[in-house]
Phi, psi and omega in degrees: 000318179294320183293328179290324178293322179297320180292319183296331184284333181317303182303324182285325177296322174303321178296318180291317178301316182296320181293313177300315181298317182288325183296320179271348177300324180301333181268315192283317185302311174301319183290317184288326175302318180296320180297308179304321185288316183294318178297315179301312179295318181294319179294326178288317179300317187286322189257359176263101186295319178301320180295324177294320180292318184288322185251359178100111185295321184296316178296318182295317186290328174295318181293320180297314186285351173274323182288327184297309179289333174299315177300316173309316182294314181296326181293319178286323178294318178295330177294315176297319181295316184295319178294312180297317183289326175295322182288317187290326176296315181296313181302319186287325186269336184234350182243011188222205185287332177297340182295328182302318182286315182299322183290350176281340183290147184284055181224133178292164179298323182293328177293319173306308187290319181300315178300321181283325176296318183290323177299314181292324173301309178306314181291324174290328177288319174296324178293323176297312178301318181299312180300313180300316177294322175303311180301317178297317183294325178283327187242018189303319180289324175296318179297320178299312182294323182293317179296330182271351180295140183294328180296321180293322176298323172299311182297319178298319180290324176294323180295321174299316186289332185280328183245336182085010181219158179278165177299323180304313177302318179294321177298315177301315180296318182291325180298315179296322174298316180297322178301318177291329176295319182297313182299319175304313181302320180298316179288326179297320180298315181292325181292321179300313184292323184293307180302312180297334184285347178289339181280143180279330182228158177053050184293325179294318178294320180294323177297318179298320184287317177302319179294317177298306183292324176298313180291328180292319182293317182292318181294330178287318178295312179289327179297318178296318175298315182295320179295310180295325177297312178295323175303313183289325177285325180295321179298325183249022186288140180230102183292346179276359183244101176306325180297320181293318181297318182290326179301318184292317181293311183294321181295319177302311185294317179298321175299321177294318178300311183297320178294318177302321178293317182295313184290323175300315178299321177298314176296316177300316181292324173294317178300314181294326177297315178296320179289322179296326178268011180050029180284354178279332189287133182270000000 
């Protein structure tokens, strides 16, 4: 019976996810589109030699160097906007008056939270992809030349000899690790807003303190493990063994993934506890 209830809630969780995703889309799509457009235009201007010849190279180069810092400003601003908008949307839907209406839906509290965490995770992932694509558009010719350079080929070969794996395998491993880190950020944002909402006054200050203290505790725990692990490995390190080098790299990544899962569960648990006891409702 319990399993049937969980299955029956999946469509409603999907609807909550869709509603939250669309609600934030109105803010994120225009901002992210501007970043991609600036990077695309700057890339064309900088790498199209014919365009320089037809319209005056000096002026085009000047225009490019104006667009470049503008894009960097948008990248930083969009990161702040993304984090704040996700938190504010969660605050509006689950930590305020709108929560009374949302809690009447045939969705469990964990379903509400899961749908919103997944929505935040997808948007953070989209933001990361937007920044990555923008960087590629802006520096695509430089990247091509770097990949074709003999020094890079030598570096790639040395990496294979040193670790026994290619740079592509390392990038995939780092990418997977980054995905779990993004998921942690999504749960951490909601935990900060949920705990900060318990304060009657100066909520922004409380949220800031919760964020700083929370990150400090988590970094201390993970840093302690990393330090102890590296000290043990350094004592018995054998640079002639590629398998051992890759083992250190992969273990660090897997440990990071494990801590992200642990911290994500803790943040989600704290948030769910606040929602379950209706400590969020004003």
